[in-house]
Amino acid sequence: MLSIATNHLRSPRILKFGSSCQTSLSTRATCSRMFSSTKAWSKRTYHSDNGMSPDSSSSANVKRSSISTMMLGAGIAGVLAFYSYQPHVSDEQGLTGPISAPEQRKRLISYEEVGKHNTQDDVWVIINGEVYDITEFLKIHPGGVAPIMKLAGKDATKVFAPIHPPDSLASLPPEAHIGSIDVATLPEGLFEETEEEKRLREAREALPVPEAALNLSDIEQLATKVLSHVAYAYYASAGDDEYTHRENAYAYRRFWFRPRVLNDVRHVSTETSMMGMKTSLPIYVSPSALARLGHPGGEVNIVQAAGKEGIIQGISINASCSLDEIIAARLPGQPLMFQIYLDRNRKNSENLLRKVEEAGFNAVILTVDSVVPGNRERDQRAKGDFQAPAGGNGEKKGGAKGVAQAISGYQDVKVTWEDVDWMRTITKLPIILKGIQCVEDVEKAHERGIKAVILSNHGGRSLDFAPAPLDVLYELNQKRPDLTRNPNFEVHIDGGVRRGTDVLKALCLGAKGVGLGRPFLYGNTVWGEEGVRRVIQIMRQEIETNMRLLGVTKLEDLKPDMVRYVTHDIAPVPRQSSGI
């Protein structure tokens, strides 16, 4: 099922870099307003167009999505996504032009009038104070009719805002925009706070300062308090019984250090490079979808934090901020990688690859371990009444539920090594294969001229009982040490990394860089940009401290003989609560 959370990165309209965005819809204020307390939100959304940057640490920002409303997000998304591919009124470059501000405010529509348009033959919805007619697209909506009809004649902003970039609506044709909602006709109690919204607001008001978090587990614990049930289920969920998810982290416990002593470790350097991109730490932000589920600044927060801390970031094709926003937030020379799944319509992928290259990204990451979404039961249960995408004959496929299913409808199941070769004819950017899970595929990638791979199992979110990436790295170092020490071929790793010692173990075994995904989402959730920076600062302090304790001063000093594999069970971890 298509979602604008995905489609805005792939549509020709949104990929027009540097284009102006839609009045208040284009501002980050719109994002910020969605997280304000409910009554404040309603006033700001309908009465204010002033630009206002979201406060990354504000206690007033509240996650507004409940289970019932978040279930509907992909429904509206699928309908609006369709517009992006249609031949509307175009500018001289052939791209859909924005709806003008005067057109946006062409007439006032009463709330009662909107409510009359609630049948399959006549469907209107309200988004950010504007009224849209989506009738024509019900029958082709890949998620079926029911999710849309639950919002027919109602305000869909709560559903729409957390998973869509502010300029998503710029791709709608003018005739779909009916007018603006008449604020005077809004019924009392329309924006009353729900129980979950109250819980989230109070939790956010009680948050400590970022410096109170001493490790990444502290930040995750805080994130569980300020994320909606649906959002946390999506972020934390993994495949089937989640054995691989747990094993990713547990694998690091099987490797113990062999420190060197009596070395001068007054000055240590954590600087390195990955695929020619300089970085202040051997870690990078793994591409992760829908950062705005946690905070209105979304991926923009992460871009700004990564730029200021000097590390590399991967941008997900399913990002909830637009490429325009991401590029605008990027510091001069800041390295960014773009992650892609191949579209069933290869022309869409081709266009996207060209646009990414034009935008100045440094590399492309092709994810190869998730041609279909894993069976993420936590995600599915949290969105229990979500409907499966419709099949080609309009009937339900059955069983497909959850956020992951909602944003993956465009992905092609048929992706082969020949497609990797095809990508190399489209873009000059280096291609990194993410999701390699055995030594044989590392060898094949190297033989086909790929310059870098990421050992990964999608954070345990795909195939349960897939091997932990660290175990694959260990096997690779045993069987093909030439591939972990090849200056023209890089091996990276992600999954289960929560400590600086985890990073150092991976580097000892030959990894060039180490990716973290969920920790950055959790940091963004709790404190926005400052939370992401806190994650990086904690990792920096742990890496530097443990390098000194290992007796090394630069990353090149980390060698395989500085770790050993431990076959016996380690001492059990005592149960203890976080100090946060």
XYZ file of C-alpha atoms in Angstrom:
580
model
C 0.000 0.000 0.000
C 1.443 3.305 -1.032
C 2.015 6.045 1.479
C 3.063 9.623 0.993
C 5.603 8.868 3.685
C 7.216 6.852 0.933
C 5.852 8.491 -2.169
C 6.986 12.033 -1.443
C 10.548 10.864 -1.992
C 9.662 9.200 -5.271
C 7.153 11.560 -6.879
C 8.319 13.938 -9.626
C 6.676 16.891 -7.910
C 8.337 16.510 -4.549
C 11.685 15.716 -6.099
C 11.934 19.205 -7.532
C 14.653 20.356 -5.172
C 14.577 23.925 -4.040
C 10.937 24.442 -4.934
C 8.884 26.607 -2.643
C 6.539 24.885 -0.248
C 2.898 25.570 0.472
C 2.385 28.548 2.815
C 1.803 27.201 6.321
C 1.923 23.592 5.115
C 5.552 24.030 4.132
C 6.776 25.382 7.427
C 8.173 23.313 10.224
C 5.625 25.139 12.349
C 3.003 22.823 10.898
C 4.937 19.832 12.187
C 5.404 21.466 15.562
C 1.731 22.262 15.877
C 0.808 18.630 15.458
C 2.653 17.822 18.673
C 1.287 20.659 20.787
C -1.426 20.053 23.349
C -4.759 19.425 21.667
C -6.490 22.719 22.324
C -3.379 24.723 21.501
C -3.011 22.625 18.370
C -6.492 23.430 17.127
C -6.020 27.163 17.601
C -2.617 27.238 15.926
C -3.623 25.045 13.013
C -6.693 27.030 12.082
C -5.678 30.542 13.117
C -1.936 30.939 12.563
C 0.424 30.886 9.605
C 3.461 32.403 11.303
C 6.731 30.486 10.899
C 7.858 28.837 14.092
C 10.617 26.257 14.406
C 9.801 23.195 16.522
C 11.448 23.240 19.919
C 13.462 20.058 20.048
C 13.351 19.924 23.831
C 9.963 21.518 24.512
C 7.839 19.747 27.077
C 4.729 21.032 25.306
C 5.336 18.865 22.235
C 3.015 15.889 22.505
C 2.659 12.819 20.324
C -0.927 13.003 19.128
C -1.486 9.639 17.489
C -3.749 7.101 19.162
C -4.090 3.508 18.012
C -7.334 4.154 16.192
C -6.188 7.255 14.309
C -2.702 6.002 13.439
C -4.327 2.948 11.858
C -5.862 5.257 9.278
C -2.720 7.164 8.289
C -1.741 4.990 5.405
C -5.299 5.136 4.118
C -5.269 8.858 3.413
C -1.634 8.545 2.384
C -2.442 6.064 -0.332
C -5.088 8.297 -1.845
C -2.921 11.383 -1.846
C 0.026 9.436 -3.164
C -1.897 8.689 -6.333
C -2.057 12.374 -7.220
C 1.702 12.605 -7.415
C 1.809 10.388 -10.484
C -1.006 12.056 -12.421
C -0.577 14.596 -15.286
C -1.794 17.816 -13.665
C -1.288 21.436 -14.709
C 2.467 21.712 -15.100
C 5.186 24.338 -15.166
C 7.686 24.699 -17.983
C 9.766 21.827 -16.612
C 6.831 19.438 -16.722
C 6.458 19.210 -12.931
C 3.238 19.808 -11.114
C 3.009 23.392 -9.914
C 1.979 24.335 -6.371
C -1.489 25.509 -5.464
C -1.332 29.255 -4.944
C -2.035 30.823 -1.577
C -5.119 32.681 -2.901
C -6.505 29.417 -4.245
C -5.940 27.777 -0.860
C -8.161 30.359 0.797
C -10.721 30.631 -2.014
C -13.782 29.996 0.191
C -14.830 28.966 3.681
C -16.512 25.611 4.184
C -18.594 24.886 7.262
C -17.833 21.806 9.325
C -21.446 20.706 8.818
C -21.019 20.890 5.048
C -17.868 18.755 5.161
C -19.741 16.178 7.212
C -22.311 15.720 4.459
C -19.659 14.364 2.083
C -19.191 10.993 3.742
C -20.274 8.399 1.195
C -18.270 6.363 -1.289
C -19.649 8.564 -4.062
C -18.690 11.798 -2.344
C -15.760 11.978 0.118
C -14.253 15.110 1.642
C -11.642 15.332 4.397
C -10.018 18.153 6.370
C -6.228 18.368 6.638
C -4.518 21.270 8.392
C -7.639 23.408 8.128
C -8.097 22.811 4.377
C -10.874 20.765 2.762
C -10.067 18.197 0.040
C -12.248 16.053 -2.226
C -10.769 12.543 -2.570
C -13.795 10.807 -4.101
C -12.183 9.887 -7.417
C -9.487 7.819 -5.794
C -11.442 5.587 -3.463
C -11.838 2.810 -6.012
C -8.133 2.670 -6.808
C -6.858 3.098 -3.261
C -4.497 0.145 -2.625
C -5.561 -0.072 1.018
C -9.225 -0.526 0.227
C -12.223 1.680 0.878
C -12.797 1.143 4.602
C -9.774 3.069 5.978
C -10.723 6.150 3.951
C -14.391 5.967 4.846
C -13.567 6.100 8.548
C -12.310 9.629 7.895
C -14.956 10.678 5.384
C -16.423 14.055 6.273
C -14.025 14.477 9.198
C -10.735 16.097 10.194
C -7.866 13.802 9.172
C -5.011 15.995 10.405
C -4.156 13.851 13.415
C -3.696 10.892 11.110
C -1.915 12.732 8.349
C 0.571 14.954 10.187
C 2.854 12.466 11.982
C 3.777 10.496 8.857
C 3.841 13.068 6.058
C 6.171 15.931 5.172
C 4.605 19.396 5.360
C 4.706 19.903 1.598
C 3.004 16.630 0.650
C -0.218 18.367 -0.303
C 1.578 20.547 -2.840
C 1.214 17.711 -5.347
C -2.597 17.730 -5.281
C -4.398 19.141 -8.341
C -6.144 22.471 -7.712
C -9.615 21.042 -8.220
C -9.152 18.631 -5.308
C -8.814 21.573 -2.927
C -12.329 22.728 -2.030
C -11.517 25.556 0.371
C -10.715 26.313 4.002
C -12.646 25.145 7.021
C -14.735 27.842 8.676
C -13.312 27.936 12.195
C -16.500 29.451 13.606
C -18.426 26.286 12.707
C -16.164 23.820 14.513
C -18.126 21.952 17.196
C -17.076 22.217 20.835
C -15.060 19.310 22.123
C -13.730 18.399 18.679
C -10.144 18.622 19.880
C -10.497 17.363 23.416
C -7.477 15.495 24.704
C -7.661 11.711 24.689
C -6.351 9.590 27.550
C -3.260 8.624 25.588
C -2.608 12.225 24.582
C -2.846 13.247 28.223
C -0.428 10.492 29.219
C 2.076 11.521 26.565
C 1.826 15.208 27.417
C 2.429 14.574 31.117
C 5.328 12.230 30.338
C 6.936 14.808 28.079
C 6.530 17.522 30.682
C 8.366 15.293 33.179
C 11.377 14.608 30.936
C 14.805 15.336 32.423
C 17.517 17.255 30.582
C 19.492 15.295 27.947
C 22.592 15.165 30.151
C 20.667 13.010 32.628
C 20.867 10.088 30.201
C 24.099 8.195 30.852
C 23.702 5.491 28.211
C 21.522 4.530 25.264
C 19.301 2.309 27.398
C 18.356 5.337 29.481
C 17.232 7.136 26.338
C 15.196 4.166 25.119
C 13.422 3.922 28.477
C 12.457 7.579 28.273
C 11.293 7.129 24.680
C 8.869 4.388 25.712
C 7.128 6.940 27.939
C 6.642 9.632 25.291
C 5.899 7.489 22.238
C 2.358 6.469 21.402
C 1.604 2.780 21.653
C 1.540 2.464 17.864
C 4.753 4.415 17.305
C 6.746 2.414 19.854
C 5.406 -0.849 18.472
C 6.604 0.161 15.000
C 10.036 1.292 16.182
C 10.680 -1.663 18.494
C 9.010 -4.505 16.617
C 10.988 -7.328 15.047
C 10.304 -10.512 13.091
C 8.261 -13.415 14.476
C 9.457 -14.263 18.020
C 12.230 -11.637 17.807
C 15.086 -14.079 18.473
C 17.320 -12.435 15.882
C 16.592 -8.990 17.331
C 17.788 -10.126 20.760
C 20.695 -12.121 19.337
C 22.019 -9.063 17.505
C 22.864 -7.474 20.844
C 23.684 -10.686 22.680
C 26.351 -11.636 20.105
C 28.574 -8.815 21.360
C 28.729 -10.525 24.755
C 30.546 -13.479 23.219
C 33.593 -11.391 22.330
C 35.997 -10.239 25.023
C 38.946 -7.891 24.762
C 42.652 -8.583 25.133
C 43.850 -5.109 26.227
C 47.346 -3.703 25.815
C 48.802 -1.729 28.725
C 51.604 0.772 29.378
C 50.894 2.707 26.196
C 50.660 6.487 26.032
C 46.970 7.092 25.511
C 46.730 10.786 26.372
C 45.574 11.637 22.872
C 43.159 9.444 20.935
C 41.624 9.984 17.518
C 38.266 8.537 16.453
C 38.335 10.074 12.979
C 38.049 7.872 9.939
C 36.422 7.744 6.502
C 33.782 5.559 4.912
C 33.486 5.334 1.137
C 35.542 8.514 0.915
C 33.298 10.378 3.380
C 35.089 11.809 6.391
C 33.559 11.269 9.824
C 34.517 12.164 13.382
C 33.447 8.730 14.657
C 33.374 5.202 13.210
C 29.582 5.179 13.578
C 26.847 6.347 11.213
C 23.081 6.788 11.282
C 21.471 3.744 9.702
C 18.560 4.721 7.448
C 15.329 4.417 9.439
C 11.789 5.283 8.396
C 9.270 7.709 9.870
C 11.303 9.722 12.357
C 8.362 12.114 12.699
C 6.410 9.418 14.513
C 8.616 10.355 17.443
C 9.159 14.097 17.007
C 7.792 16.735 14.602
C 11.285 17.649 13.400
C 11.772 14.074 12.191
C 14.731 13.385 9.921
C 15.598 17.093 9.859
C 16.543 16.837 13.545
C 18.824 13.914 12.788
C 20.441 15.643 9.810
C 21.203 18.729 11.878
C 22.583 16.715 14.797
C 24.719 14.494 12.554
C 26.103 17.559 10.773
C 27.053 19.321 13.992
C 28.634 16.184 15.446
C 30.423 15.341 12.205
C 29.062 11.875 11.455
C 27.500 10.303 8.353
C 23.757 9.740 7.982
C 21.725 7.393 5.831
C 18.335 8.752 4.704
C 15.502 6.236 4.309
C 13.346 6.240 1.190
C 10.479 6.049 3.701
C 11.555 9.198 5.525
C 8.727 11.342 6.876
C 10.426 14.629 5.934
C 10.771 15.656 2.312
C 14.052 15.712 0.441
C 13.685 19.479 0.179
C 13.646 19.746 3.969
C 16.517 17.322 4.393
C 18.732 19.041 1.839
C 17.924 22.446 3.350
C 18.981 21.213 6.803
C 22.276 19.795 5.545
C 25.485 21.642 6.406
C 27.876 22.493 3.541
C 29.837 19.362 2.699
C 27.886 17.189 5.140
C 27.969 13.561 3.945
C 24.613 11.895 3.331
C 23.729 8.489 1.918
C 20.339 7.654 0.427
C 18.734 4.269 1.049
C 16.449 2.777 -1.573
C 14.177 -0.195 -2.176
C 13.598 -0.929 -5.841
C 10.154 -0.004 -7.123
C 8.085 -2.446 -9.150
C 8.055 0.321 -11.747
C 11.786 0.600 -12.431
C 11.284 3.981 -14.073
C 10.350 5.387 -10.662
C 13.582 4.016 -9.203
C 15.565 5.369 -12.131
C 14.100 8.855 -11.681
C 14.759 8.751 -7.962
C 18.381 7.665 -8.390
C 19.015 10.524 -10.803
C 17.389 13.050 -8.477
C 19.388 11.799 -5.488
C 22.598 12.179 -7.451
C 21.600 15.685 -8.558
C 20.861 16.581 -4.939
C 24.458 15.873 -3.978
C 24.138 12.679 -1.963
C 27.425 10.832 -1.516
C 26.300 7.213 -1.864
C 23.278 4.978 -2.437
C 22.359 2.146 -0.073
C 20.335 -0.659 -1.634
C 18.542 -2.708 1.012
C 18.490 -6.354 -0.054
C 17.289 -8.247 3.031
C 13.640 -7.152 3.013
C 12.012 -7.741 -0.355
C 8.854 -8.192 1.716
C 8.226 -6.848 5.230
C 9.012 -9.241 8.041
C 6.251 -10.666 10.215
C 6.355 -7.947 12.883
C 3.607 -9.012 15.227
C 4.035 -6.173 17.711
C 3.507 -3.698 14.904
C 0.510 -5.646 13.628
C -1.184 -5.924 17.007
C -0.809 -2.225 17.686
C -2.709 -1.529 14.462
C -5.152 -4.368 14.904
C -7.886 -3.156 12.549
C -5.603 -2.071 9.725
C -6.738 -3.550 6.427
C -4.584 -5.477 4.017
C -3.629 -3.868 0.708
C -6.067 -4.755 -2.045
C -5.019 -7.247 -4.685
C -5.076 -6.653 -8.398
C -8.734 -7.676 -8.571
C -9.676 -5.378 -5.714
C -9.967 -8.180 -3.171
C -8.078 -8.367 0.089
C -4.837 -10.322 0.189
C -5.507 -10.945 3.873
C -3.326 -10.871 6.928
C -1.208 -7.822 6.082
C -1.259 -5.339 8.947
C 0.864 -2.701 10.615
C 2.864 0.374 9.753
C 5.542 -1.663 7.979
C 2.981 -3.064 5.546
C 1.488 0.370 4.994
C 4.690 1.937 3.688
C 6.049 -0.926 1.599
C 3.427 -1.444 -1.087
C 5.611 -0.137 -3.919
C 8.546 -2.502 -3.268
C 9.474 -5.114 -5.849
C 9.826 -8.688 -4.631
C 11.941 -9.554 -7.664
C 15.340 -7.997 -6.959
C 18.444 -9.793 -8.228
C 22.150 -9.234 -8.774
C 21.276 -8.093 -12.291
C 19.307 -5.221 -10.763
C 22.431 -4.147 -8.911
C 24.269 -4.095 -12.230
C 21.388 -2.062 -13.715
C 21.631 0.507 -10.897
C 25.301 1.037 -11.705
C 24.298 2.078 -15.223
C 21.932 4.710 -13.813
C 24.065 6.434 -11.187
C 27.727 7.229 -10.723
C 27.318 7.217 -6.954
C 28.909 4.303 -5.086
C 26.360 1.589 -4.290
C 26.402 -0.064 -0.868
C 24.506 -3.338 -0.407
C 22.743 -3.436 2.962
C 21.479 -6.715 4.344
C 24.296 -9.152 3.519
C 23.997 -12.156 5.864
C 26.577 -14.702 4.778
C 30.204 -14.861 3.649
C 29.236 -16.162 0.210
C 27.251 -13.022 -0.605
C 30.092 -10.810 0.569
C 32.338 -12.654 -1.861
C 29.799 -12.310 -4.665
C 29.425 -8.579 -4.046
C 33.179 -8.135 -4.193
C 33.440 -10.183 -7.374
C 30.780 -8.033 -9.063
C 32.668 -4.851 -8.308
C 30.599 -3.554 -5.379
C 32.754 -1.309 -3.185
C 30.983 -1.740 0.173
C 28.519 -4.000 1.980
C 26.660 -3.709 5.259
C 26.304 -6.908 7.263
C 22.760 -6.533 8.553
C 19.506 -8.371 9.159
C 17.319 -5.251 9.243
C 17.639 -4.943 13.008
C 15.983 -8.334 13.388
C 12.873 -7.003 11.628
C 12.937 -9.427 8.688
C 13.886 -13.117 8.876
C 13.871 -14.434 12.429
C 16.867 -16.685 13.168
C 18.977 -14.865 10.610
C 22.525 -14.692 12.001
C 23.714 -11.803 14.115
C 25.823 -9.478 11.924
C 28.750 -9.700 14.338
C 28.824 -13.484 13.916
C 28.887 -13.054 10.133
C 31.732 -10.561 10.504
C 33.660 -13.014 12.690
C 33.162 -15.799 10.128
C 34.239 -13.478 7.309
C 37.402 -12.552 9.204
C 38.157 -16.244 9.698
C 37.492 -17.334 6.099
C 38.295 -14.252 4.019
C 40.456 -11.854 6.047
C 41.564 -10.318 2.758
C 38.085 -8.848 2.334
C 38.126 -7.153 5.738
C 41.547 -5.633 5.043
C 41.050 -4.630 1.421
C 41.585 -0.883 0.862
C 39.230 -1.000 -2.142
C 36.402 -2.871 -0.421
C 34.654 -1.923 2.809
C 32.643 -4.049 5.219
C 30.213 -2.253 7.526
C 27.878 -3.629 10.156
C 24.736 -2.680 12.034
C 22.277 -4.270 14.443
C 22.305 -4.576 18.223
C 24.925 -1.886 18.869
C 24.302 -0.137 22.177
C 27.765 0.513 23.632
C 31.074 1.980 22.559
C 32.631 -1.395 23.318
C 30.315 -2.954 20.703
C 31.738 -0.569 18.107
C 35.318 -1.367 19.062
C 34.720 -5.122 18.878
C 33.326 -4.784 15.365
C 36.291 -2.652 14.298
C 38.719 -5.202 15.742
C 37.088 -7.861 13.554
C 37.471 -5.787 10.404
C 34.407 -3.533 10.142
C 35.078 -0.118 8.645
C 31.986 1.511 10.112
C 29.167 0.650 12.507
C 25.557 1.749 12.060
C 22.954 2.514 14.706
C 19.259 2.877 13.918
C 16.789 2.688 16.784
C 18.966 4.665 19.262
C 18.794 7.707 16.991
C 15.022 7.345 16.631
C 14.694 7.183 20.402
C 16.978 10.161 20.942
C 14.979 12.145 18.392
C 11.759 11.108 20.115
C 12.815 12.321 23.541
C 14.632 15.594 22.861
C 14.626 16.141 19.106
C 17.948 17.339 17.719
C 19.456 17.561 21.201
C 18.459 13.967 21.840
C 20.198 12.784 18.681
C 23.292 14.739 19.665
C 23.153 13.163 23.122
C 23.240 9.693 21.519
C 26.338 10.672 19.547
C 27.994 12.271 22.575
C 27.460 9.157 24.685
C 28.940 6.961 21.965
C 31.873 9.334 21.515
C 32.673 9.306 25.225
C 32.395 5.518 25.460
C 34.524 4.911 22.346
C 37.264 7.291 23.467
C 37.318 5.977 27.040
C 37.456 2.344 26.003
C 40.117 2.986 23.366
C 42.327 4.282 26.170
C 41.505 1.286 28.343
C 42.346 -1.002 25.413
C 45.672 0.756 25.000
C 45.097 2.211 21.515
C 45.123 5.790 20.280
C 43.725 5.455 16.754
C 41.233 3.200 15.057
C 43.883 1.615 12.846
C 45.400 0.069 15.993
C 42.346 -2.151 16.501
C 43.231 -5.666 15.297
C 41.597 -9.125 15.401
C 44.058 -10.316 18.041
C 42.636 -7.749 20.470
C 39.407 -9.764 20.885
C 38.714 -13.401 21.598
C 35.596 -15.494 21.154
C 34.188 -16.840 24.421
C 32.209 -20.072 24.143
C 31.008 -20.381 27.743
C 28.042 -18.526 29.183
C 28.826 -15.157 30.670
C 27.748 -14.026 34.112
C 24.021 -13.203 34.200
C 23.048 -9.558 34.056
C 21.437 -8.483 37.355
C 17.990 -6.948 37.159
C 18.229 -3.250 37.791
C 16.225 -0.200 36.954
C 17.530 2.825 35.132
C 18.375 5.900 37.132
C 16.354 8.016 34.716
